[in-house]
């Protein structure tokens, strides 16, 4: 039987612009089957979390424009568990709002906050680490209560992730010494050599009471703003309160606003395979390759003298590639993009150019 005190918050408000042309502002990447696995990323995230968390205890935080997509893809999630953000205010405000909702429903609630669009390969290892974190947060009696994050053991000196430095010790949950911004390559190599750094995956576990107390201490104005509507939460008055007050919230991340200030943060250096799927290159890195290191998603292909390419199309489309090396080929219904993998970060520039020339419907 699943623990009724366990809750999950799925963060599903991002646009995923680096996965254009598949991901568009009105239909972002978390609602697509990016992996060609038969499930969208948010469906896969829900399936992973609901192995431990009761389905009725899963909340989805998303942009109000995406409610219909959430209803369609996650019919198991009740409407009252879909929290619609009327404005983009980073991660801290929506997490506080969700924590207040959970605490009002169940003062003993323990929650995981997880992005909707990450890739996790070894789900059993993930669930083992999650159970360790849940139990630690459930039983914690510290004056400043424990906040836990899952860190990913780095496999190479990645410069696109933040890092978490932790103290050595035998405990499964290590004491966090510092959060580090995205480093340059030389610094990332030093982190790797030191052996006590994890990638910051943006996955957090704590009791609702612990995170609310942390907001009250470290972001008191934001706490006061949302706590003023505490009686309205989980009632028919909640939506009106959010509409009236949410835009007044400070635009601040949970990392900067809370975790970097708290005196009791722990990290579990996780060993499961993970990617934030930040761009097309990350998808290429994490999918199976053919004998010429090509990755094909959905397409039926004829490939000649071509190596190291990512080819993605609508399901069943025939794609012919000849003489191409280290390219990204992505075909959506309206847009075809062909670009070198080395220039994948320029996709935002291409997206902007298409919007300027042909209008916003294509982006």
Coordinates of C-alpha atoms in Angstrom, one line a residue:
X1 CA 0.0 0.0 0.0
X2 CA 1.3 3.4 -0.9
X3 CA 2.0 5.9 1.9
X4 CA -0.9 8.4 2.1
X5 CA 1.5 11.0 3.4
X6 CA 3.6 11.0 0.2
X7 CA 3.0 13.7 -2.4
X8 CA 4.5 14.6 -5.7
X9 CA 4.7 18.0 -7.4
X10 CA 5.3 17.8 -11.2
X11 CA 6.7 21.1 -12.6
X12 CA 5.3 21.4 -16.1
X13 CA 5.3 25.1 -17.0
X14 CA 8.4 25.4 -19.2
X15 CA 8.4 26.1 -22.9
X16 CA 11.4 23.9 -23.9
X17 CA 12.5 26.3 -26.6
X18 CA 15.7 24.4 -27.4
X19 CA 13.7 21.5 -28.6
X20 CA 12.1 23.6 -31.4
X21 CA 10.6 22.9 -33.9
X22 CA 9.0 20.0 -32.1
X23 CA 8.5 22.0 -28.9
X24 CA 6.4 25.1 -29.4
X25 CA 5.1 27.8 -27.0
X26 CA 1.6 26.4 -27.3
X27 CA 2.7 22.7 -27.1
X28 CA 6.0 22.4 -25.2
X29 CA 8.3 19.5 -25.0
X30 CA 6.9 17.9 -21.8
X31 CA 3.7 17.0 -23.7
X32 CA 5.6 15.3 -26.6
X33 CA 7.0 11.8 -27.0
X34 CA 10.5 13.2 -27.4
X35 CA 12.1 9.7 -26.9
X36 CA 9.8 7.9 -29.3
X37 CA 8.9 5.6 -26.5
X38 CA 5.1 5.7 -26.8
X39 CA 4.7 8.0 -23.8
X40 CA 5.1 11.8 -23.5
X41 CA 7.7 13.1 -21.0
X42 CA 5.0 14.2 -18.5
X43 CA 3.2 10.8 -18.8
X44 CA 6.5 9.0 -18.1
X45 CA 7.2 11.3 -15.1
X46 CA 3.7 10.7 -13.7
X47 CA 4.2 6.9 -14.2
X48 CA 7.5 7.0 -12.4
X49 CA 6.3 9.0 -9.4
X50 CA 3.0 7.2 -9.0
X51 CA 4.8 3.9 -8.3
X52 CA 5.4 5.4 -4.8
X53 CA 3.0 8.3 -4.5
X54 CA -0.8 7.8 -4.5
X55 CA -2.2 9.1 -7.8
X56 CA -4.6 11.4 -5.8
X57 CA -1.5 13.0 -4.2
X58 CA 0.1 14.1 -7.4
X59 CA -0.1 17.8 -8.2
X60 CA 0.8 19.4 -11.5
X61 CA 2.1 23.0 -11.6
X62 CA 1.8 24.4 -15.1
X63 CA 1.0 27.4 -17.2
X64 CA -2.8 28.1 -17.4
X65 CA -2.5 27.7 -21.2
X66 CA -1.5 24.0 -20.8
X67 CA -4.4 22.9 -18.6
X68 CA -6.2 21.1 -21.5
X69 CA -2.9 19.2 -22.3
X70 CA -2.6 18.1 -18.7
X71 CA -6.2 16.9 -18.6
X72 CA -5.7 15.0 -21.9
X73 CA -2.5 13.3 -21.0
X74 CA -2.9 12.9 -17.2
X75 CA -6.6 12.1 -16.7
X76 CA -5.7 10.5 -13.4
X77 CA -4.9 14.0 -11.9
X78 CA -7.9 15.7 -10.5
X79 CA -8.6 19.3 -11.6
X80 CA -8.1 20.5 -8.0
X81 CA -4.6 19.1 -8.2
X82 CA -3.7 21.1 -11.3
X83 CA -2.3 24.5 -10.1
X84 CA -2.3 27.0 -12.9
X85 CA 0.3 29.8 -12.9
X86 CA -1.1 33.0 -14.4
X87 CA 2.4 34.4 -14.7
X88 CA 6.0 33.0 -14.9
X89 CA 7.7 33.6 -11.6
X90 CA 10.4 30.9 -11.5
X91 CA 10.3 27.9 -9.1
X92 CA 10.0 29.3 -5.6
X93 CA 6.5 30.8 -5.7
X94 CA 4.8 27.8 -7.2
X95 CA 6.6 25.4 -4.8
X96 CA 5.4 27.4 -1.8
X97 CA 1.9 27.5 -3.1
X98 CA 1.9 23.7 -3.6
X99 CA 3.4 23.1 -0.1
X100 CA 0.7 25.2 1.5
X101 CA -2.0 23.3 -0.3
X102 CA -0.4 20.0 0.8
X103 CA 0.1 21.1 4.4
X104 CA -3.6 22.3 4.6
X105 CA -4.7 18.9 3.3
X106 CA -2.3 16.8 5.4
X107 CA 0.1 18.4 8.0
X108 CA 2.2 15.2 7.8
X109 CA 2.7 15.5 4.1
X110 CA 6.2 14.8 2.6
X111 CA 6.7 15.9 -1.0
X112 CA 9.0 15.5 -4.0
X113 CA 9.3 18.3 -6.5
X114 CA 10.3 17.0 -9.9
X115 CA 10.5 18.5 -13.4
X116 CA 8.2 17.0 -15.9
X117 CA 10.7 16.7 -18.8
X118 CA 13.7 14.8 -17.4
X119 CA 14.9 11.4 -18.6
X120 CA 15.7 8.7 -15.9
X121 CA 16.8 5.3 -17.1
X122 CA 17.0 3.2 -13.9
X123 CA 13.7 3.9 -12.3
X124 CA 14.2 1.3 -9.5
X125 CA 17.3 3.0 -8.4
X126 CA 15.5 6.4 -8.5
X127 CA 12.7 5.0 -6.4
X128 CA 15.1 3.6 -3.8
X129 CA 16.8 7.0 -3.4
X130 CA 13.4 8.6 -3.2
X131 CA 12.3 6.3 -0.5
X132 CA 15.5 7.1 1.5
X133 CA 14.8 10.8 1.2
X134 CA 11.1 10.5 2.1
X135 CA 11.9 8.5 5.3
X136 CA 14.6 10.9 6.3
X137 CA 12.3 13.9 5.9
X138 CA 9.4 12.2 7.5
X139 CA 11.3 11.4 10.7
X140 CA 13.4 14.5 10.9
X141 CA 13.1 16.4 14.2
X142 CA 15.8 19.1 13.7
X143 CA 15.1 22.6 14.7
X144 CA 15.8 23.7 11.1
X145 CA 14.3 20.8 9.3
X146 CA 16.0 18.8 6.6
X147 CA 15.7 19.7 2.9
X148 CA 17.0 17.0 0.5
X149 CA 18.0 17.2 -3.1
X150 CA 18.9 14.4 -5.5
X151 CA 22.4 15.0 -7.0
X152 CA 23.6 13.1 -10.0
X153 CA 27.1 11.6 -9.9
X154 CA 29.0 13.4 -12.7
X155 CA 30.4 11.2 -15.5
X156 CA 32.3 14.0 -17.3
X157 CA 33.1 17.7 -16.7
X158 CA 29.8 19.1 -17.9
X159 CA 29.6 22.9 -18.1
X160 CA 25.9 23.1 -18.6
X161 CA 24.8 22.0 -15.1
X162 CA 25.1 23.6 -11.6
X163 CA 27.0 21.5 -9.1
X164 CA 26.5 20.5 -5.4
X165 CA 29.5 20.2 -3.2
X166 CA 29.0 17.9 -0.2
X167 CA 30.8 16.7 2.9
X168 CA 32.3 13.2 3.0
X169 CA 30.7 10.5 5.2
X170 CA 29.1 7.1 5.2
X171 CA 25.5 8.3 5.4
X172 CA 23.3 8.0 2.3
X173 CA 22.4 11.6 2.6
X174 CA 25.4 13.9 2.6
X175 CA 25.5 17.4 4.1
X176 CA 25.6 20.0 1.4
X177 CA 28.6 22.4 1.7
X178 CA 27.8 24.7 -1.2
X179 CA 25.8 25.1 -4.4
X180 CA 28.0 26.0 -7.4
X181 CA 26.9 27.9 -10.5
X182 CA 27.6 26.4 -14.0
X183 CA 31.4 26.2 -14.2
X184 CA 33.9 26.6 -17.0
X185 CA 35.5 23.5 -18.3
X186 CA 38.7 23.8 -16.1
X187 CA 36.6 24.2 -13.0
X188 CA 34.3 21.3 -13.9
X189 CA 37.4 19.1 -14.2
X190 CA 38.4 20.2 -10.7
X191 CA 35.0 19.3 -9.4
X192 CA 35.1 15.9 -11.0
X193 CA 38.6 15.2 -9.6
X194 CA 37.6 16.2 -6.1
X195 CA 35.0 13.4 -6.0
X196 CA 32.5 15.2 -3.7
X197 CA 30.4 17.1 -6.3
X198 CA 27.1 16.1 -7.9
X199 CA 25.2 17.6 -10.7
X200 CA 22.2 19.6 -9.5
X201 CA 19.2 17.8 -11.0
X202 CA 16.5 20.1 -9.6
X203 CA 14.8 17.3 -7.8
X204 CA 13.9 18.1 -4.2
X205 CA 12.3 16.2 -1.3
X206 CA 11.1 17.7 2.0
X207 CA 8.1 17.8 4.4
X208 CA 5.5 20.4 3.6
X209 CA 6.1 21.8 7.1
X210 CA 9.9 22.0 6.6
X211 CA 9.7 24.0 3.3
X212 CA 7.0 26.3 4.6
X213 CA 9.1 27.1 7.6
X214 CA 12.1 27.8 5.4
X215 CA 10.0 30.2 3.3
X216 CA 8.8 32.0 6.4
X217 CA 12.5 32.4 7.5
X218 CA 14.3 33.1 4.3
X219 CA 11.6 34.6 2.0
X220 CA 9.2 36.2 4.5
X221 CA 7.5 38.5 2.0
X222 CA 6.6 35.7 -0.4
X223 CA 5.5 33.6 2.5
X224 CA 3.2 36.3 3.8
X225 CA 1.8 36.9 0.3
X226 CA 0.7 33.3 -0.2
X227 CA -0.1 32.5 3.4
X228 CA -2.7 35.4 3.4
X229 CA -4.8 33.1 1.2
X230 CA -4.3 30.0 3.3
X231 CA -8.0 29.7 4.1
X232 CA -8.9 29.9 0.3
X233 CA -6.6 27.0 -0.7
X234 CA -8.2 23.7 -1.6
X235 CA -11.6 25.5 -1.9
X236 CA -13.6 27.1 -4.8
X237 CA -11.9 30.4 -3.8
X238 CA -8.4 29.3 -4.6
X239 CA -8.4 30.2 -8.3
X240 CA -9.5 33.7 -7.6
X241 CA -6.8 34.2 -4.9
X242 CA -4.1 32.9 -7.3
X243 CA -5.3 35.2 -10.1
X244 CA -5.2 38.2 -7.8
X245 CA -2.0 37.6 -6.0
X246 CA 0.4 35.4 -8.0
X247 CA 1.8 38.2 -10.2
X248 CA 2.9 40.0 -7.1
X249 CA 5.2 37.2 -6.2
X250 CA 9.0 37.7 -6.4
X251 CA 10.6 36.0 -9.5
X252 CA 13.1 33.8 -7.7
X253 CA 14.3 30.2 -7.9
X254 CA 14.0 27.7 -5.0
X255 CA 17.8 27.2 -5.2
X256 CA 18.7 30.8 -4.7
X257 CA 15.8 31.8 -2.5
X258 CA 15.9 28.9 0.0
X259 CA 18.5 26.1 -0.5
X260 CA 21.6 28.3 -0.7
X261 CA 20.5 30.0 2.6
X262 CA 19.3 27.0 4.6
X263 CA 21.5 25.5 7.3
X264 CA 20.2 21.9 6.9
X265 CA 20.4 20.7 3.2
X266 CA 21.3 17.2 2.3
X267 CA 22.1 15.5 -1.0
X268 CA 21.8 11.9 -2.1
X269 CA 24.5 11.3 -4.7
X270 CA 22.3 9.3 -7.0
X271 CA 23.7 6.7 -9.5
X272 CA 20.8 6.3 -11.9
X273 CA 21.2 7.5 -15.5
X274 CA 19.7 10.9 -15.8
X275 CA 19.5 13.8 -18.3
X276 CA 17.6 17.1 -18.2
X277 CA 17.1 16.7 -21.9
X278 CA 17.9 20.4 -22.3
X279 CA 18.6 20.3 -26.1
X280 CA 18.7 17.9 -29.1
X281 CA 22.3 16.9 -28.4
X282 CA 21.2 15.6 -25.0
X283 CA 18.6 13.4 -26.7
X284 CA 21.3 12.1 -29.1
X285 CA 23.6 11.3 -26.2
X286 CA 21.0 9.2 -24.4
X287 CA 19.5 7.1 -27.1
X288 CA 20.7 3.9 -28.8
X289 CA 22.9 4.4 -31.8
X290 CA 23.3 2.3 -35.0
X291 CA 26.7 1.0 -36.3
X292 CA 27.5 4.5 -37.7
X293 CA 26.4 6.3 -34.5
X294 CA 23.2 7.6 -36.0
X295 CA 20.1 8.0 -33.7
X296 CA 16.7 7.6 -35.4
X297 CA 13.5 8.5 -33.6
X298 CA 10.1 7.6 -35.3
X299 CA 11.4 7.8 -38.9
X300 CA 11.8 5.1 -41.5
X301 CA 15.2 5.7 -42.9
X302 CA 17.5 5.1 -45.8
X303 CA 20.9 6.2 -44.7
X304 CA 24.0 6.2 -46.9
X305 CA 27.6 7.3 -45.9
X306 CA 26.3 9.3 -42.9
X307 CA 27.6 9.2 -39.4
X308 CA 26.8 10.7 -36.0
X309 CA 23.4 12.2 -36.9
X310 CA 20.2 12.6 -34.9
X311 CA 17.2 12.1 -37.2
X312 CA 13.7 12.6 -35.8
X313 CA 10.4 12.9 -37.8
X314 CA 6.7 12.3 -37.4
X315 CA 6.0 8.6 -36.8
X316 CA 6.5 6.5 -39.9
X317 CA 7.8 9.2 -42.2
X318 CA 10.4 8.1 -44.7
X319 CA 13.7 10.1 -44.3
X320 CA 16.6 9.7 -46.8
X321 CA 20.0 10.9 -45.7
X322 CA 23.1 10.8 -47.8
X323 CA 26.6 12.1 -47.0
X324 CA 25.7 13.8 -43.7
X325 CA 27.9 13.8 -40.6
X326 CA 27.1 15.1 -37.1
X327 CA 23.9 16.8 -38.0
X328 CA 20.5 17.2 -36.3
X329 CA 17.5 16.6 -38.7
X330 CA 14.2 17.3 -37.1
X331 CA 10.9 17.3 -39.0
X332 CA 7.7 18.5 -37.4
X333 CA 4.4 19.0 -39.2
X334 CA 5.2 22.6 -40.1
X335 CA 8.9 23.0 -39.9
X336 CA 12.0 21.0 -41.0
X337 CA 15.3 21.9 -39.3
X338 CA 18.7 20.7 -40.5
X339 CA 21.7 21.9 -38.5
X340 CA 25.2 20.8 -37.3
X341 CA 25.1 19.3 -33.8
X342 CA 27.9 21.7 -32.9
X343 CA 25.5 24.6 -33.4
X344 CA 22.5 23.2 -31.5
X345 CA 22.6 26.2 -29.1
X346 CA 21.7 28.4 -32.1
X347 CA 18.3 26.9 -32.3
X348 CA 16.9 29.8 -30.4
X349 CA 18.3 32.2 -33.1
X350 CA 16.7 30.1 -35.8
X351 CA 13.5 30.1 -34.0
X352 CA 13.5 33.8 -33.7
X353 CA 14.3 34.2 -37.4
X354 CA 11.4 32.0 -38.3
X355 CA 9.0 33.9 -36.0
X356 CA 10.1 37.3 -37.5
X357 CA 9.7 36.0 -41.1
X358 CA 6.6 33.8 -40.9
X359 CA 4.9 34.6 -37.6
X360 CA 4.5 33.2 -34.1
X361 CA 2.3 30.2 -35.1
X362 CA 5.5 28.2 -36.0
X363 CA 7.3 28.8 -32.7

